[in-house]
Every structure is written in structure tokens, then in C-alpha cells.
GROMACS .gro file of C-alpha atoms in nm:
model
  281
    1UNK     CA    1   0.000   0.000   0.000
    2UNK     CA    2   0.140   0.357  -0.078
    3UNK     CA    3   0.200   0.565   0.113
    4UNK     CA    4   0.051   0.957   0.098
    5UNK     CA    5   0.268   1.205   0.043
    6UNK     CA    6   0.261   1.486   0.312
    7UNK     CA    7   0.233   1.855   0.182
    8UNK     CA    8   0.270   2.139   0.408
    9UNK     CA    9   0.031   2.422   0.408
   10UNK     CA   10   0.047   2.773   0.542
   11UNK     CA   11  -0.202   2.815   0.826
   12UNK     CA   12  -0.205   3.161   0.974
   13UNK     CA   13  -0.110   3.223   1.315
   14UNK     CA   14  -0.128   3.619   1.461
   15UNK     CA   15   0.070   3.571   1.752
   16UNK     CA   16   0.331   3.408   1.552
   17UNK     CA   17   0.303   3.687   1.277
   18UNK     CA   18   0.303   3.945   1.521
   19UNK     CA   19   0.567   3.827   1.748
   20UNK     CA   20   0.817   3.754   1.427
   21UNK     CA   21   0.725   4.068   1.313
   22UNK     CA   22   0.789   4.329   1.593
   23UNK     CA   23   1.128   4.122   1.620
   24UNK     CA   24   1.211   4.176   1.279
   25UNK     CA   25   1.111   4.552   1.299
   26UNK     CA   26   1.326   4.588   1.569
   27UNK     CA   27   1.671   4.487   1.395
   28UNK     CA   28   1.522   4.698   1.080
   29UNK     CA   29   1.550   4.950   1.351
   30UNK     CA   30   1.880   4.849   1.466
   31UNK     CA   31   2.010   4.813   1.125
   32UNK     CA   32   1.949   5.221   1.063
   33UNK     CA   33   2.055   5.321   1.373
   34UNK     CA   34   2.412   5.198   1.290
   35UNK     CA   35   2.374   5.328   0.958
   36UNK     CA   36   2.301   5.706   1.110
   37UNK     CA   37   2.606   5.604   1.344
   38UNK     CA   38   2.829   5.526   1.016
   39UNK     CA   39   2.726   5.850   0.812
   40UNK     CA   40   2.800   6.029   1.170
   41UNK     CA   41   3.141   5.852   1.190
   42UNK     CA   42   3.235   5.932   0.842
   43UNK     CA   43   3.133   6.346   0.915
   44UNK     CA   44   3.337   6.329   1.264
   45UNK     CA   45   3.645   6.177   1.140
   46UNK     CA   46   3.619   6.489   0.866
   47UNK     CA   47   3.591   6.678   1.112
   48UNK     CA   48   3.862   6.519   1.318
   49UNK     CA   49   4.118   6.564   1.056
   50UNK     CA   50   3.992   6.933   0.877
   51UNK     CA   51   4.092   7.032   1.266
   52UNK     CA   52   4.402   6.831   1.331
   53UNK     CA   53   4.527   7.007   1.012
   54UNK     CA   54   4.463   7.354   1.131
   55UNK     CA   55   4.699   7.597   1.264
   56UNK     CA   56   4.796   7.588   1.629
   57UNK     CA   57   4.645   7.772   1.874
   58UNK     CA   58   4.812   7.971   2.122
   59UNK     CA   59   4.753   7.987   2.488
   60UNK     CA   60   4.546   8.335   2.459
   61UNK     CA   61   4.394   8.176   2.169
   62UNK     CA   62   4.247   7.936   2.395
   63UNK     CA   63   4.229   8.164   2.731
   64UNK     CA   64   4.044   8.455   2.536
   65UNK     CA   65   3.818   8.221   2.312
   66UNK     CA   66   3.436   8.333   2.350
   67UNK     CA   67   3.266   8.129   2.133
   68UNK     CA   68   3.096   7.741   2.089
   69UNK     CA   69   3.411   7.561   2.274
   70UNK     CA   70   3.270   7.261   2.044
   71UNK     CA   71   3.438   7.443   1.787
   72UNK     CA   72   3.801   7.403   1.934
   73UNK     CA   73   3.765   7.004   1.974
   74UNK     CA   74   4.067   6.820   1.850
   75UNK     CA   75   4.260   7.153   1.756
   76UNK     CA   76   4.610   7.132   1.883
   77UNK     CA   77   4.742   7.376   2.155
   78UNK     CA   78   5.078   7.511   2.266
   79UNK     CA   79   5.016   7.566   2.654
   80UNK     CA   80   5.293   7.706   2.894
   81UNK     CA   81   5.240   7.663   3.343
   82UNK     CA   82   5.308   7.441   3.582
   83UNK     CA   83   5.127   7.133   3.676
   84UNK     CA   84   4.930   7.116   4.004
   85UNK     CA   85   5.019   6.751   4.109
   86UNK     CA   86   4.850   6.826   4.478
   87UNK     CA   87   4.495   6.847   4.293
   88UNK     CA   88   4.585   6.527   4.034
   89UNK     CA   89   4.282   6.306   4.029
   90UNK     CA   90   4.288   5.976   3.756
   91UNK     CA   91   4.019   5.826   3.538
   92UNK     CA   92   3.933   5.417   3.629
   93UNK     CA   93   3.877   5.162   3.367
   94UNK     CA   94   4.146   5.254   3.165
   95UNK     CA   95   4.367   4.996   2.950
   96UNK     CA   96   4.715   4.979   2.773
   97UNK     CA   97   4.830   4.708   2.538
   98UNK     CA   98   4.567   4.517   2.746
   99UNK     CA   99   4.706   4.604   3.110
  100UNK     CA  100   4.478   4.748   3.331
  101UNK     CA  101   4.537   5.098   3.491
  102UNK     CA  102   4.411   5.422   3.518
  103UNK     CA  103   4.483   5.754   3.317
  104UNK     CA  104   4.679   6.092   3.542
  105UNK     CA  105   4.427   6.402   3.543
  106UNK     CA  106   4.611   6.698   3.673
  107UNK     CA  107   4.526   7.025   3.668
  108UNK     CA  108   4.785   7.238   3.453
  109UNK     CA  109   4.778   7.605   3.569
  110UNK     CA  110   4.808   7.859   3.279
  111UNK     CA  111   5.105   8.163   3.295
  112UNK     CA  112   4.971   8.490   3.322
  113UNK     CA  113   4.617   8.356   3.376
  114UNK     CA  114   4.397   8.290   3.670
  115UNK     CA  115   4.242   7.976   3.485
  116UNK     CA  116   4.361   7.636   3.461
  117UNK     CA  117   4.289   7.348   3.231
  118UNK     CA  118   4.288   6.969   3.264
  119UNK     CA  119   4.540   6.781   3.122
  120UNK     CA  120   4.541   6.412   3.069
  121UNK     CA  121   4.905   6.310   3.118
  122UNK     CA  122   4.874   5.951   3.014
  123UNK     CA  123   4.865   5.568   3.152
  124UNK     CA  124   4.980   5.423   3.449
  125UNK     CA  125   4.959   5.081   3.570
  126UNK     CA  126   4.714   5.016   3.839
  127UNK     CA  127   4.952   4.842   4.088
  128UNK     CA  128   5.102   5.257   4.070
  129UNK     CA  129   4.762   5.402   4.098
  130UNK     CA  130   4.720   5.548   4.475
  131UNK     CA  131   4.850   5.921   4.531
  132UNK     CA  132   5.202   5.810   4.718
  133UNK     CA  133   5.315   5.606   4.432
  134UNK     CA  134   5.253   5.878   4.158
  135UNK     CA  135   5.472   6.095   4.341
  136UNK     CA  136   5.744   5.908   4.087
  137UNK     CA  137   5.512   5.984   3.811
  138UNK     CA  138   5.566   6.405   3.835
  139UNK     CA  139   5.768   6.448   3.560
  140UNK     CA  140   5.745   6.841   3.529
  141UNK     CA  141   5.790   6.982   3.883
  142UNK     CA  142   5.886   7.334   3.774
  143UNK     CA  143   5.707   7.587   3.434
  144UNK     CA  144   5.684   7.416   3.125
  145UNK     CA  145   5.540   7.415   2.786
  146UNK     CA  146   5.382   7.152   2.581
  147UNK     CA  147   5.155   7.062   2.304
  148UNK     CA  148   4.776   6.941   2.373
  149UNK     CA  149   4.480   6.792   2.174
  150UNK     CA  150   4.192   6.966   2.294
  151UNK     CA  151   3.888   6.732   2.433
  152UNK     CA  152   3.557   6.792   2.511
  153UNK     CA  153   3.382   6.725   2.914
  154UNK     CA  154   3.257   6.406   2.921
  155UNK     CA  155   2.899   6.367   3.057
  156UNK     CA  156   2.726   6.109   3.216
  157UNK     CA  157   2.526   5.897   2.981
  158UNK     CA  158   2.194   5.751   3.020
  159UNK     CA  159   2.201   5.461   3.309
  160UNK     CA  160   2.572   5.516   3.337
  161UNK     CA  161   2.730   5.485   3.672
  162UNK     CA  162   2.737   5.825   3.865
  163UNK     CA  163   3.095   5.974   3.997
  164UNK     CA  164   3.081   6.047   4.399
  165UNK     CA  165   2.983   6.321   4.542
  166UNK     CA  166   3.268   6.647   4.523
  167UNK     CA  167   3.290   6.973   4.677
  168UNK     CA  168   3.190   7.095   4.969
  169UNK     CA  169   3.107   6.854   5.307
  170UNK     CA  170   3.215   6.624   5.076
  171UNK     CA  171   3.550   6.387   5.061
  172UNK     CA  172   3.849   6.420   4.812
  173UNK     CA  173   3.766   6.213   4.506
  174UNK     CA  174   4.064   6.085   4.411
  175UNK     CA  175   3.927   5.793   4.108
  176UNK     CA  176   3.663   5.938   3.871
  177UNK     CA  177   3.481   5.747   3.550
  178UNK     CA  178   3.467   6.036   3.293
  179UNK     CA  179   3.679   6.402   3.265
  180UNK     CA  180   3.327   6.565   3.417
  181UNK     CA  181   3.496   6.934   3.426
  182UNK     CA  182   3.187   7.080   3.621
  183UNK     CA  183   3.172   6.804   3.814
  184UNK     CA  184   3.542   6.801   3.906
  185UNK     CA  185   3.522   7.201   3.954
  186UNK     CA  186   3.363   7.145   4.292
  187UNK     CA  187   3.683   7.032   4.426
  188UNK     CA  188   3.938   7.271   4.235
  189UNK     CA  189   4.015   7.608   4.422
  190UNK     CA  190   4.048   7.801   4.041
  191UNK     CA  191   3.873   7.843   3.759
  192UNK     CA  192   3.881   7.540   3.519
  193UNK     CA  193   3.826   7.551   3.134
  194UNK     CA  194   3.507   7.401   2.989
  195UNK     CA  195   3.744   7.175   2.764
  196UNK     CA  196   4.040   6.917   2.857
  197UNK     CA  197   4.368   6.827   2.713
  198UNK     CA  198   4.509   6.518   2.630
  199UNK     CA  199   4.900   6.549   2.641
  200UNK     CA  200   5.109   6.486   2.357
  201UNK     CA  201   5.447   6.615   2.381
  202UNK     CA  202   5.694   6.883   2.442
  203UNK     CA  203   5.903   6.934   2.209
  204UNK     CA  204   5.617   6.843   1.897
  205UNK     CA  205   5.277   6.855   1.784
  206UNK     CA  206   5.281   6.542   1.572
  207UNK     CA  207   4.999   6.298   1.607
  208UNK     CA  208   4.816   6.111   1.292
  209UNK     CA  209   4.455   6.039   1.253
  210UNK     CA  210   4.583   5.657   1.266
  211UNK     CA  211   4.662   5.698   1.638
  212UNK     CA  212   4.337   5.849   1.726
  213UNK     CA  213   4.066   5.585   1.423
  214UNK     CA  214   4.164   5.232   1.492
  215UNK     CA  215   4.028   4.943   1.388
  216UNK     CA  216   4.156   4.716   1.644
  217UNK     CA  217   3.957   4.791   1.922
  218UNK     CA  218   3.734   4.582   2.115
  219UNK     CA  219   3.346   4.581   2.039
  220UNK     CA  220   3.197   4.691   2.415
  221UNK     CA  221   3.148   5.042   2.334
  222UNK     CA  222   3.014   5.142   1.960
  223UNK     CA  223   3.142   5.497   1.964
  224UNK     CA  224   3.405   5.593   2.201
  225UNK     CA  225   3.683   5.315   2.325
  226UNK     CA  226   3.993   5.403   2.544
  227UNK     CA  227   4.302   5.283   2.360
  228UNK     CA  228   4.394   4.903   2.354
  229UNK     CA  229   4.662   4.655   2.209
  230UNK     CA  230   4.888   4.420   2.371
  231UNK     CA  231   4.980   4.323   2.714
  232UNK     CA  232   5.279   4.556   2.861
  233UNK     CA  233   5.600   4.356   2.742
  234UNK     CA  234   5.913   4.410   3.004
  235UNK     CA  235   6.055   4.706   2.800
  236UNK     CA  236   5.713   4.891   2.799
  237UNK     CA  237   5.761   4.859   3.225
  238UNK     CA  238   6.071   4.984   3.241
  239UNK     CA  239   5.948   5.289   3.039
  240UNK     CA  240   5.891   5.623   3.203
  241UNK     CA  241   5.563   5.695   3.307
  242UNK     CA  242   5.255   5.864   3.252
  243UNK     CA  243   5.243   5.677   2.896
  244UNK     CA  244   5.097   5.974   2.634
  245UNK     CA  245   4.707   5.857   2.538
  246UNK     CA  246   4.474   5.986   2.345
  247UNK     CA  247   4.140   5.844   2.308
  248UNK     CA  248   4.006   5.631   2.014
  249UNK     CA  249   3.758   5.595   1.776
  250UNK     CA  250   3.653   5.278   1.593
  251UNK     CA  251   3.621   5.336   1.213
  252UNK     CA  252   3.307   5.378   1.015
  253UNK     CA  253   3.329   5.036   0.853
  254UNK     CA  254   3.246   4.892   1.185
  255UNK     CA  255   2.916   5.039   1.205
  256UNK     CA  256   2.872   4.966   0.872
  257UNK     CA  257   2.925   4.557   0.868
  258UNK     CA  258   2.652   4.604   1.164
  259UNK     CA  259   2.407   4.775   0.916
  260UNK     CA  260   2.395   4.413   0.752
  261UNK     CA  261   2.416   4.147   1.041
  262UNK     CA  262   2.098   4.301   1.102
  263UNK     CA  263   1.950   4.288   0.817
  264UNK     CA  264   2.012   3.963   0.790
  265UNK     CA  265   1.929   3.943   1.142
  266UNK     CA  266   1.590   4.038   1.066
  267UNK     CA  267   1.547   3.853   0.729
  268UNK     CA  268   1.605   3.525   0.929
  269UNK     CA  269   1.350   3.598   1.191
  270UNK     CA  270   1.070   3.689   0.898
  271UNK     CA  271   1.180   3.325   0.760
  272UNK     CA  272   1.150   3.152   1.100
  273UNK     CA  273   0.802   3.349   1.145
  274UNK     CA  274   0.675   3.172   0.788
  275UNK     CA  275   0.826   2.870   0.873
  276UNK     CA  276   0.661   2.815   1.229
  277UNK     CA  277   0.295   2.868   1.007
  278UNK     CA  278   0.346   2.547   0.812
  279UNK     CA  279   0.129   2.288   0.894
  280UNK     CA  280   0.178   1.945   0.762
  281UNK     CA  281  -0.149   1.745   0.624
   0.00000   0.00000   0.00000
């Protein structure tokens, strides 16, 4: 006796549609969002580089400057002061070559001004971290000069961890998260700038967009990543620290290769949705 052949038929199911569908609407979603993020990318690295490429500013320049601050970010600065390594704070979280460790804050009062600005000296390990043993790390005890990519304040994002308490009644914080300049100002006795720097050297102003857009940086954080390689070798702890950092960004393409793992992301769901509504006879 033969036996029937079994044909599948489509038999409708809403929650099935519905529940496929909202899922696949929601990596659609996802899939533009990182597109917006790679057309954003592509207009900030523009940016990045138009500015890296323009002249440097002075210290008045920067003192005197009245305008949108966002319109100094990434311009390089010649500064001249001295370095106020009794108010030094450091960022957590903070990675070299894959070593953990934190990056020096220190305020960096400016010559013939009553301001000061924030400069971000560089890495140290975190076995160095606490205040005695960066005593070592004050490399510029007396007036100096030096060049400085200019940063913007970082603020708290949604559902981020908060920074303690400063100011007033309030303890020393010594370890912060992000450069929060107003936040920080509560426990600095002078004026700080709105904007940060990130050191880069003394004697030049050289730095290439390659240092600042890499590719090789892990994938926790879509936009903004602290810089990252390979695990300190026994040369790189002999060197002299604070280690120079500047932050990094990860390249457009990144965002872009998301823009399709969505897509197909979503594609596959709208298949599994149709597939889940055949019925066999």
C-alpha cells in the first residue's frame, strides 16, 4: 500500500506573525541606527582631521576664546604653566596594550592667567595608581610648555554609573569614570576651562589620525573606546611613566558591517516566522 505524500500548508497564526514581526522591525530598527552612526562617523572623522590640520592655537587663543568651545575640539594647543600635582585626580577603567590601569588628570595652571585646564598626562599601571606612588610619576615639577589635543567634558550617559559626590562637606575624590569638568570644579580652588587636554608632547605637535581611528579595538562600546593593544611587554615597564594617550575611535566600517548582520538578522527571523505557520497534512 502507498504511502501519501505529506504537503505542508500555510495556516495563519497572529501571535506568531506578530511576534516575528515586531522582532524583525526591531533589527530593521537596529540596522538604521548603525547606519546614522556610520554616516556620523564618516562626518566626525572629517571633522577630526579638517581640525588636526589647522593651525595651532596659542595659549590666549584658547584663554580669550568666546565662542561654541565645540568648535576648538581636536585643535592642537601650545600651553605654557606648571602642573598642580596636589589636585591630580585619575580616570578608572582605563587599559594599555591590554594592562589594566588608570589615566593621570592633573590640573595644569596657565602663565599669566587665573584659569587652569585639565590635562590628561597619560597611563599608568594600576599596581602605581594610589597618590604616594605617583609621586614618581611628576615628571614636570617646575614651568613648562607643551603641546595638547583639545577634548571635550565628558557627561554622564543615560544609566551610566554616577561619579561620587565632590565639593563641599564632601570627601576628596581621588578615582573618577569620565573628565566631568563641572563636576570636578567642585573640588578645584580656580577656575577650570570648559574643555580638557590630552597630552602629547613637548618638544612636537605630531599625532596622525591613525593613532586616534583604529580598527583594532574591542566591540563593548560602539562609539568611544579608550586605547587598547597588547599586554605591557618588560621594556614597555621599564618605560617612564605617565604613557601619552589619546582616546580612540573605531572606524566607520564597523558600524557599517553592523548595518547588515541586522538585516540579515531580521530577514532570518521573517523566515523563522513563515516557517513556524506550516502545517503538515
Amino acid at each position: 500500500m502507498e504511502k501519501k505524500s505529506r504537503r505542508h500548508f500555510f495556516k495563519f497564526s497572529l501571535s506568531t506573525t506578530l511576534i516575528s514581526g515586531v522582532i524583525a522591525l526591531l533589527m530593521f530598527r537596529a540596522s538604521y541606527w548603525q547606519w546614522t552612526r556610520h554616516e556620523a562617523k564618516i562626518a566626525l572623522i572629517a571633522e577630526l582631521e579638517n581640525r588636526m590640520q589647522q593651525e595651532i592655537l596659542n595659549q590666549n587663543e584658547l584663554v580669550n576664546f568666546k565662542n561654541d568651545w565645540s568648535q576648538l575640539i581636536h585643535r592642537k594647543v601650545n600651553v605654557t604653566g606648571n602642573f598642580d600635582f596636589d589636585k591630580e585626580m585619575i580616570l578608572r577603567n582605563r587599559r594599555y596594550k591590554k594592562t589594566p590601569g588608570f589615566y593621570v588628570i592633573t590640573p595644569f595652571k596657565l602663565a599669566n592667567s587665573e584659569t587652569a585646564i585639565l590635562v590628561n598626562r597619560g597611563f599608568i599601571p594600576d599596581k602605581q595608581s594610589d597618590p604616594e606612588s605617583r609621586i614618581q610619576f611628576r615628571n614636570y615639577p617646575g614651568q613648562i610648555s607643551f603641546y595638547g589635543l583639545i577634548k571635550d567634558t565628558m557627561n554622564r550617559k543615560f544609566l551610566a554609573p554616577e561619579d561620587p559626590p565632590a565639593g563641599e562637606n564632601n570627601k576628596w575624590v581621588d578615582a573618577w569614570l569620565r573628565v566631568d569638568i563641572q563636576h570636578m570644579q567642585k573640588q578645584v580652588p580656580y577656575k577650570l576651562l570648559p574643555v580638557y587636554l590630552e597630552f602629547i608632547a613637548t618638544n612636537s605637535a605630531e599625532i596622525s589620525l591613525e593613532q586616534i581611528v583604529k580598527s583594532d579595538v574591542d566591540k563593548t562600546d560602539m562609539l568611544f573606546l579608550p586605547s587598547r593593544s597588547e599586554t605591557l611587554s618588560t621594556q614597555d615597564e621599564a618605560r617612564t611613566y605617565p604613557i601619552p594617550q589619546v582616546n580612540t575611535y573605531v572606524p566607520p566600517g564597523r558600524h557599517l558591517g553592523y548595518v547588515f548582520e541586522w538585516i540579515i538578522l531580521a530577514l532570518i527571523t521573517i523566515a523563522i516566522g513563515f516557517i513556524a505557520q506550516l502545517k503538515r497534512n
